[in-house]
Amino acid sequence: MRLDDWFLTEDERGNPGTKLEAWTRGNLVRPLIHGATYFAELRDRLADLGRDDLLLFADWRGDPDERLAKDGPAVASAMAAAAQRGALVRGLIWRSHLDFLRFSAEENRHLGERIEAAGGQCLLDTRVRHGGSHHQKFVILRHDRDTRRDVAFVGGIDLCHSRRDDVTHQGDPQAAPMPGAYGARPPWHDAQVAISGPAVAEVEKVFCERWEDPAPETRQPFRRLRDRLSKMDDAPPLPEPGPPPEPAGTHAVQLLRTYPHLRKALPFAPEGERSVARAYLKVLARARSLVYLEDQYLWSTEVIEPFAEALEREPGLHMIIVVPRHPDQDGWLAGPASLIGRAEALDRLTRAGGGRIAIYDLENHEGTPVYVHAKVCVVDDVWATIGSDNVNLRSWTFDSELSCAVVDEEPDPRPPAGARRFARDLRLTLAAEHLDRDEDDVLDLCDPKAAFEAFAESAARLDAWHENDRRGPRPPGRLRRHGRPELGRVSKALAMPLYRLVVDPDGRPPRLRRTKDF
């Protein structure tokens, strides 16, 4: 198998301004499903940092008091302690919109202040399009004396409230505001990866490119003054990067990104970067048996089109999609538009695939919906990605995003042939959770059609149990068939302009939006 059949070549990335390699080989990538799993490992790794070690992180939201485990420490305390032990700590945090919009401006500032008080440095970064965000979520730990311990965490999990949930999906005790349907402690499904090997140095390049951008972190004079008075506008030079870590496994890794095309160009992406979108276009053109997708939004008809075209082109292709049952925590702002966008997307997929497309949402064993925040895709059990990007126009064109795509160079010995171990194991791990199976009881799900049918049968049993007023024992599984979104009183005529122009923008008039621009 040729890696360039599945990965973008350097030219296909479409960004000659970056220092990133097209891909690296010899990595070990471990999926960390659930925030509690990720946070526990991050806690241990942070506690291990010492003098002259390096901690770099970028985040959309950081809550300084979010505990990494039941008994702590909090995020800010763990990072500050590393800085006090002599580690070099640098952070890039999206400055965010105002708190009354239910974002995180003050929380992000407080996290930066705590780290700076301990000797680290954080920048509140708004070098994005107007209305856009830095949505990347990654942490890099490099060790001055033993590079074998170097690791990079990449994915969709922010260092903030509501993320520390586990397989039971009882929710994080430190909950973020969510629609009432999710309860007082919203159950949360998410994913991150831990990367060891040469790709760690590539993730470090992503951080360095942003850190070394000479443009001011904000164009607003009052914010710049506040940052200067609080000494949060310093950007001391980073140390010269060390050599890449030694090979650690059989995983080839390609880092995929989105950067907007800014009027004042990013030096590392003069015309922006669309490698997230371009990678999906390439692998969907190869899809033959199964596309497995977990996504927070599934909004934009432009972004759904290559999925629909794959279904129309390949009569044997099936798709399993897992999404949240209700709009996100910002539903009062984005809810009507997200419902319309998802309804349009599901209509298009259904027209293209008929019975070969299945969309589900999740609930825990008490019947509370689980908020699906994961951004995971597996294609034909060969190519897999976990990252910060959602399947919507915003993530493909407008916000900054970072995703880790993996092709395992070790074939999977289980039939049917042609699969790679990492991608298949990732899909089976997620299937075991959603079907309430043991992870050693999934061999039959290696077959894509059998997996498709198993999901459908599990959801049908649980739906029937609910329709029968929950009489008798609850059947195993957490999957519910995801129906067409209900728009309520919001008329499509009123909400569509919001969807097209505000909530899911790409910074250009709608008439100029074209898939080829990806």
XYZ file of C-alpha atoms in Angstrom:
518
model
C 0.000 0.000 0.000
C 1.283 3.450 -0.938
C 0.889 6.125 1.707
C 0.328 8.792 -0.935
C -2.812 6.920 -1.975
C -4.299 7.937 1.401
C -2.276 10.944 2.545
C -1.996 14.329 0.893
C 1.290 14.925 -0.867
C 3.176 18.114 -0.111
C 1.679 19.741 -3.218
C -1.820 18.520 -2.384
C -1.628 20.195 1.035
C -1.687 23.477 -0.874
C 0.407 25.460 1.599
C 4.069 25.956 0.562
C 4.545 28.346 3.500
C 4.545 25.643 6.186
C 7.542 23.787 7.613
C 5.558 20.604 8.160
C 6.636 17.363 6.535
C 4.040 15.743 4.305
C 3.897 12.885 6.825
C 6.120 10.958 9.241
C 6.572 7.224 9.732
C 7.474 5.132 12.740
C 5.038 6.613 15.243
C 2.898 5.106 17.959
C -0.567 6.681 18.217
C -2.843 5.700 21.093
C -6.516 6.749 21.079
C -7.628 8.209 24.407
C -11.385 7.848 24.414
C -13.101 10.082 27.011
C -11.825 13.144 28.799
C -11.198 11.265 32.040
C -8.760 8.939 30.245
C -6.913 11.848 28.648
C -6.833 13.990 31.772
C -5.488 11.165 33.931
C -2.559 10.602 31.581
C -1.956 14.335 31.201
C -1.875 14.699 34.991
C 0.811 12.011 35.300
C 2.841 13.402 32.413
C 2.744 16.965 33.752
C 3.849 15.780 37.197
C 6.869 14.153 35.524
C 8.157 17.392 33.949
C 11.310 18.860 35.461
C 13.965 21.487 34.858
C 14.565 22.361 31.198
C 11.693 20.185 29.980
C 9.150 21.774 27.647
C 5.358 22.145 27.870
C 3.587 23.756 24.919
C -0.195 23.864 24.578
C -2.915 25.457 22.482
C -6.591 25.532 23.400
C -9.996 26.931 22.481
C -11.050 27.138 26.121
C -9.150 26.584 29.341
C -10.795 26.592 32.773
C -8.053 27.015 35.395
C -10.035 25.147 38.079
C -10.934 22.085 35.958
C -9.630 19.041 37.838
C -7.561 16.502 35.930
C -8.766 13.781 38.321
C -11.333 13.470 41.087
C -8.753 14.503 43.700
C -7.053 17.075 41.451
C -4.883 18.818 40.626
C -6.581 21.547 38.617
C -5.303 22.373 35.124
C -3.725 25.671 36.168
C -2.135 24.171 39.280
C -0.584 21.265 37.349
C 0.886 23.551 34.694
C 2.050 26.147 37.216
C 3.751 23.428 39.270
C 5.667 22.298 36.179
C 6.831 25.868 35.589
C 7.905 26.195 39.230
C 9.999 23.034 38.885
C 11.885 24.682 36.022
C 9.985 23.458 32.969
C 9.503 25.936 30.128
C 5.734 26.467 29.811
C 4.213 28.304 26.854
C 0.525 28.508 25.926
C -1.588 29.810 23.064
C -5.185 30.332 24.162
C -7.945 31.780 22.033
C -8.913 35.076 23.609
C -12.564 34.212 22.957
C -15.656 36.334 22.569
C -17.389 37.982 25.509
C -18.588 35.918 28.456
C -22.207 36.992 28.017
C -22.139 35.088 24.693
C -21.391 31.966 26.762
C -17.814 31.709 25.623
C -14.785 31.877 27.879
C -12.940 35.201 27.723
C -12.304 35.572 31.452
C -11.619 31.878 32.093
C -8.986 31.832 29.349
C -7.380 34.989 30.749
C -7.336 33.574 34.289
C -5.636 30.378 33.101
C -2.946 32.451 31.424
C -2.478 34.627 34.502
C -2.006 31.600 36.772
C 0.642 30.137 34.483
C 2.428 33.477 34.092
C 2.537 33.984 37.857
C 4.464 30.699 38.088
C 7.023 31.739 35.473
C 5.375 30.470 32.279
C 3.992 32.530 29.410
C 0.585 32.502 27.707
C -0.684 34.534 24.792
C -4.364 35.330 24.263
C -4.428 34.838 20.526
C -7.006 36.419 18.196
C -5.075 36.213 14.941
C -8.156 34.798 13.200
C -10.916 35.991 10.871
C -13.558 38.260 12.417
C -16.029 35.959 14.130
C -13.622 33.027 13.936
C -11.740 31.176 16.633
C -8.578 29.253 17.352
C -10.137 25.830 17.736
C -6.963 23.732 17.953
C -6.575 21.608 21.113
C -3.133 20.089 21.619
C -0.411 19.650 24.248
C 3.267 18.865 23.639
C 5.649 17.551 26.305
C 9.339 17.270 25.444
C 12.040 16.122 27.821
C 15.524 17.527 27.947
C 17.203 14.273 28.987
C 15.068 11.459 27.564
C 13.237 12.053 24.275
C 11.665 8.587 24.518
C 9.177 10.138 26.941
C 8.190 12.900 24.509
C 4.492 12.945 23.678
C 1.958 15.102 21.848
C -1.756 15.025 22.627
C -3.999 16.061 19.711
C -7.761 15.930 19.347
C -11.055 17.456 20.343
C -10.803 17.696 24.135
C -10.434 21.161 25.676
C -8.864 21.666 29.106
C -12.141 22.883 30.558
C -15.394 22.063 32.326
C -17.652 19.188 31.239
C -14.849 17.245 29.531
C -13.851 14.872 32.367
C -16.346 12.106 31.673
C -15.725 8.379 31.231
C -17.295 5.305 29.664
C -20.222 5.376 32.119
C -21.191 8.842 30.844
C -22.365 10.220 34.161
C -20.869 13.618 33.262
C -18.168 15.846 34.687
C -18.991 17.190 38.190
C -17.611 20.528 36.962
C -20.256 21.099 34.307
C -20.453 23.757 31.608
C -23.836 25.313 30.660
C -25.800 23.031 28.328
C -29.400 22.650 27.175
C -31.621 21.252 29.925
C -32.112 17.936 28.125
C -28.556 16.976 29.090
C -29.221 17.341 32.820
C -27.178 18.925 35.590
C -24.034 16.935 34.705
C -24.137 16.601 30.904
C -22.722 13.280 29.680
C -19.866 13.973 27.253
C -18.310 11.750 24.561
C -14.929 12.871 23.238
C -11.576 11.671 21.904
C -7.894 12.604 21.861
C -4.736 10.807 20.730
C -1.336 10.450 22.381
C 1.454 10.495 19.796
C 4.967 9.156 20.374
C 7.725 9.172 17.780
C 8.845 11.595 15.042
C 5.385 13.172 14.663
C 5.812 14.850 18.075
C 8.289 17.222 16.432
C 5.712 17.994 13.728
C 3.106 18.975 16.323
C 5.779 21.161 17.912
C 6.217 22.899 14.543
C 2.495 23.716 14.529
C 2.900 25.492 17.861
C 6.119 27.246 16.859
C 4.630 28.595 13.645
C 1.803 30.241 15.559
C 3.996 31.450 18.436
C 6.542 33.049 16.091
C 3.939 34.928 14.022
C 5.106 38.555 14.316
C 1.582 40.006 14.075
C 0.150 41.318 17.384
C -2.098 38.859 19.193
C -4.984 41.351 19.017
C -5.793 44.368 16.877
C -7.895 46.051 19.575
C -5.925 48.827 21.331
C -7.615 48.493 24.744
C -6.975 44.769 24.837
C -3.365 45.340 23.804
C -2.972 47.857 26.619
C -4.486 45.445 29.150
C -2.196 42.662 27.957
C 0.830 44.943 28.243
C -0.062 46.063 31.779
C -0.524 42.454 32.867
C 2.616 41.365 30.972
C 0.645 38.941 28.802
C 1.906 40.385 25.524
C 5.458 39.075 25.815
C 6.416 36.364 23.353
C 9.926 35.280 24.373
C 11.752 33.177 21.771
C 11.248 29.454 22.018
C 14.320 27.255 22.422
C 15.726 25.710 19.274
C 13.707 22.529 18.714
C 15.518 19.331 19.542
C 15.783 16.423 17.100
C 12.619 14.411 16.462
C 12.064 11.530 18.872
C 13.166 8.091 17.740
C 10.684 5.797 15.948
C 8.212 4.188 18.341
C 5.751 2.184 16.238
C 4.230 1.351 12.876
C 1.925 4.353 12.452
C 2.349 6.862 9.655
C 0.956 10.236 10.751
C -0.151 13.227 8.720
C -1.098 16.446 10.498
C -4.051 18.200 8.888
C -4.990 21.803 9.508
C -7.353 24.602 8.671
C -6.200 28.217 8.641
C -8.195 31.111 7.178
C -6.907 33.334 4.415
C -6.262 36.565 6.315
C -5.848 40.004 4.819
C -2.607 40.269 6.762
C -1.314 36.868 5.757
C -0.151 34.254 8.204
C 3.554 33.739 7.421
C 3.140 29.948 7.740
C -0.051 29.884 5.630
C 0.023 32.908 3.274
C -3.205 31.863 1.556
C -4.569 29.868 4.466
C -4.600 26.073 4.612
C -7.396 23.628 3.793
C -5.636 20.300 4.352
C -8.452 19.012 6.612
C -10.954 19.484 3.798
C -8.596 18.283 1.092
C -7.798 15.109 3.020
C -11.494 14.263 3.330
C -11.992 14.847 -0.383
C -9.110 12.492 -1.179
C -10.066 9.618 1.123
C -13.799 9.828 0.388
C -12.951 9.424 -3.292
C -11.335 6.088 -2.303
C -14.047 4.884 0.094
C -15.463 1.495 -0.881
C -16.932 -0.315 2.148
C -17.567 1.786 5.286
C -17.258 5.364 6.491
C -17.616 5.608 10.268
C -18.035 9.180 11.541
C -18.573 10.749 14.975
C -19.123 14.492 14.807
C -20.471 17.387 16.839
C -22.277 19.193 14.032
C -22.695 17.641 10.558
C -24.054 20.926 9.270
C -23.002 22.273 5.935
C -24.441 21.026 2.681
C -21.214 22.024 0.919
C -19.194 19.827 3.259
C -21.646 16.925 3.118
C -21.517 16.811 -0.688
C -18.347 14.660 -0.995
C -19.879 12.159 1.464
C -23.033 12.040 -0.661
C -21.043 11.698 -3.885
C -19.161 8.735 -2.403
C -22.464 7.000 -1.618
C -23.752 7.645 -5.135
C -20.524 6.455 -6.753
C -20.034 3.256 -4.742
C -23.106 0.995 -4.396
C -21.457 -1.153 -1.718
C -20.519 1.763 0.547
C -22.220 2.157 3.939
C -21.999 5.056 6.374
C -22.518 5.085 10.140
C -22.731 8.562 11.680
C -23.010 9.412 15.397
C -24.065 12.953 16.367
C -25.536 14.749 19.417
C -29.293 14.532 19.884
C -29.672 18.256 20.659
C -27.795 21.440 19.672
C -24.647 22.395 21.498
C -24.128 24.510 24.605
C -24.460 27.662 22.518
C -27.802 26.492 21.179
C -29.611 29.740 21.951
C -27.339 31.391 19.350
C -26.626 28.553 16.936
C -29.475 26.147 17.634
C -32.005 27.055 14.923
C -29.334 27.260 12.252
C -27.716 23.997 13.327
C -31.071 22.209 13.162
C -31.694 23.511 9.652
C -28.168 22.740 8.526
C -28.327 19.199 9.912
C -31.761 18.568 8.398
C -30.464 19.600 4.980
C -27.345 17.472 5.372
C -29.300 14.379 6.425
C -31.746 14.825 3.551
C -28.887 14.936 1.069
C -27.203 11.857 2.516
C -30.469 9.928 2.583
C -31.157 10.760 -1.062
C -27.666 9.568 -1.948
C -27.458 6.403 0.130
C -30.971 5.362 1.115
C -30.714 2.407 3.474
C -26.906 2.467 3.345
C -26.725 5.592 5.540
C -27.551 5.432 9.253
C -27.427 8.310 11.747
C -27.516 7.735 15.502
C -27.259 9.668 18.722
C -26.288 8.332 22.153
C -27.726 8.097 25.659
C -26.386 6.734 28.933
C -28.010 3.893 30.824
C -30.332 6.299 32.643
C -31.662 7.574 29.314
C -29.929 10.968 29.427
C -28.620 12.055 26.020
C -24.832 12.008 25.636
C -23.319 15.085 24.023
C -21.116 13.896 21.157
C -18.164 16.267 20.957
C -15.788 13.756 19.317
C -14.398 14.395 15.848
C -13.501 10.924 14.590
C -13.585 9.409 11.121
C -12.532 5.939 9.929
C -12.604 5.105 6.209
C -12.479 1.472 5.044
C -10.608 0.539 8.252
C -7.450 1.992 6.685
C -7.407 5.773 7.229
C -8.455 7.265 10.549
C -8.452 10.766 11.950
C -9.028 12.286 15.382
C -8.846 16.056 15.713
C -10.509 19.347 16.502
C -12.329 19.790 13.184
C -16.045 19.213 12.721
C -17.868 18.329 9.540
C -19.022 21.856 8.810
C -17.883 24.723 6.664
C -16.513 26.595 9.625
C -13.983 23.874 10.465
C -13.051 23.335 6.830
C -12.412 26.983 5.927
C -12.660 29.508 8.740
C -11.333 28.531 12.195
C -7.891 27.172 13.011
C -8.011 23.381 13.360
C -5.568 20.512 13.880
C -6.204 16.840 13.210
C -4.063 13.701 13.338
C -4.600 11.292 10.432
C -3.156 7.796 10.824
C -2.425 4.941 8.435
C -0.961 1.913 10.169
C 1.749 0.231 8.107
C 0.927 -3.028 9.892
C -1.932 -4.904 8.181
C -4.718 -6.246 10.347
C -4.768 -10.057 10.169
C -8.494 -10.340 10.876
C -10.794 -10.802 7.879
C -11.925 -9.200 5.702
C -8.474 -8.449 4.312
C -7.130 -5.023 3.464
C -7.675 -3.294 6.822
C -4.995 -1.716 8.971
C -4.803 -2.414 12.676
C -5.034 1.147 14.081
C -8.100 2.183 12.095
C -9.966 -1.067 12.685
C -9.135 -1.149 16.410
C -10.338 2.447 16.795
C -13.670 1.675 15.134
C -14.148 -1.519 17.157
C -13.325 0.244 20.439
C -16.006 2.834 19.786
C -18.471 0.184 18.624
C -17.927 -1.877 21.780
C -18.858 1.101 23.933
C -21.936 2.065 21.938
C -23.205 -1.529 21.751
C -22.384 -2.357 25.409
C -20.035 -5.153 24.410
C -16.734 -6.263 25.874
C -13.805 -5.188 23.714
C -12.900 -8.867 23.137
C -16.412 -9.537 21.798
C -16.273 -7.540 18.566
C -14.676 -9.903 16.061
C -17.904 -10.156 14.070
C -17.893 -6.342 13.665
C -14.729 -6.450 11.560
C -17.036 -7.017 8.611
C -18.405 -3.566 7.654
C -21.864 -4.820 6.708
C -22.161 -6.825 9.930
C -21.185 -3.727 11.920
C -23.787 -1.665 10.067
C -26.478 -4.226 10.862
C -25.405 -4.576 14.504
C -25.772 -0.830 15.043
C -29.202 -0.841 13.405
C -30.441 -3.791 15.455
C -29.185 -2.340 18.743
C -30.806 1.032 18.094
C -34.070 -0.601 17.031
C -34.251 -2.596 20.293
C -33.593 0.456 22.442
C -36.049 2.602 20.479
C -38.725 -0.086 20.868
C -38.074 -0.261 24.630
C -38.609 3.483 24.937
C -41.735 3.350 22.766
C -43.077 0.635 25.097
C -42.785 3.001 28.097
C -39.531 1.354 29.189
C -41.261 -1.834 30.290
C -38.990 -4.722 31.173
C -35.198 -4.775 31.353
C -33.390 -2.099 29.372
C -31.726 -3.724 26.327
C -27.952 -3.345 26.025
C -26.595 -0.498 23.941
C -26.631 3.292 23.928
C -27.591 4.004 20.311
C -30.833 5.714 19.293
C -31.884 6.392 15.734
C -31.402 10.096 15.068
C -34.572 11.536 13.582
C -34.929 14.562 11.387
C -34.367 17.632 13.612
C -37.478 19.419 14.821
C -37.353 23.122 13.989
C -40.111 24.126 16.414
C -41.404 27.652 15.945
C -38.365 28.877 14.094
C -39.198 29.243 10.442
C -36.707 28.100 7.876
C -37.093 31.391 6.059
C -35.886 33.313 9.124
C -33.142 30.947 10.255
C -31.485 30.172 6.921
C -29.856 33.610 6.529
C -28.365 33.139 9.999
C -27.092 29.709 9.038
C -25.595 30.897 5.767
C -24.133 34.236 6.797
C -23.418 34.201 10.532
C -23.256 30.858 12.274
C -21.303 28.825 9.742
C -19.377 31.440 7.754
C -16.351 31.161 5.548
C -15.813 34.887 5.220
C -17.076 35.174 1.627
C -20.452 35.888 0.039
C -22.467 32.683 -0.416
C -22.307 32.935 -4.189
C -18.520 32.523 -4.014
C -18.567 29.369 -1.910
C -17.464 26.400 -3.965
C -16.249 22.942 -3.018
C -13.288 23.392 -5.344
C -12.041 26.175 -3.061
C -11.154 23.490 -0.524
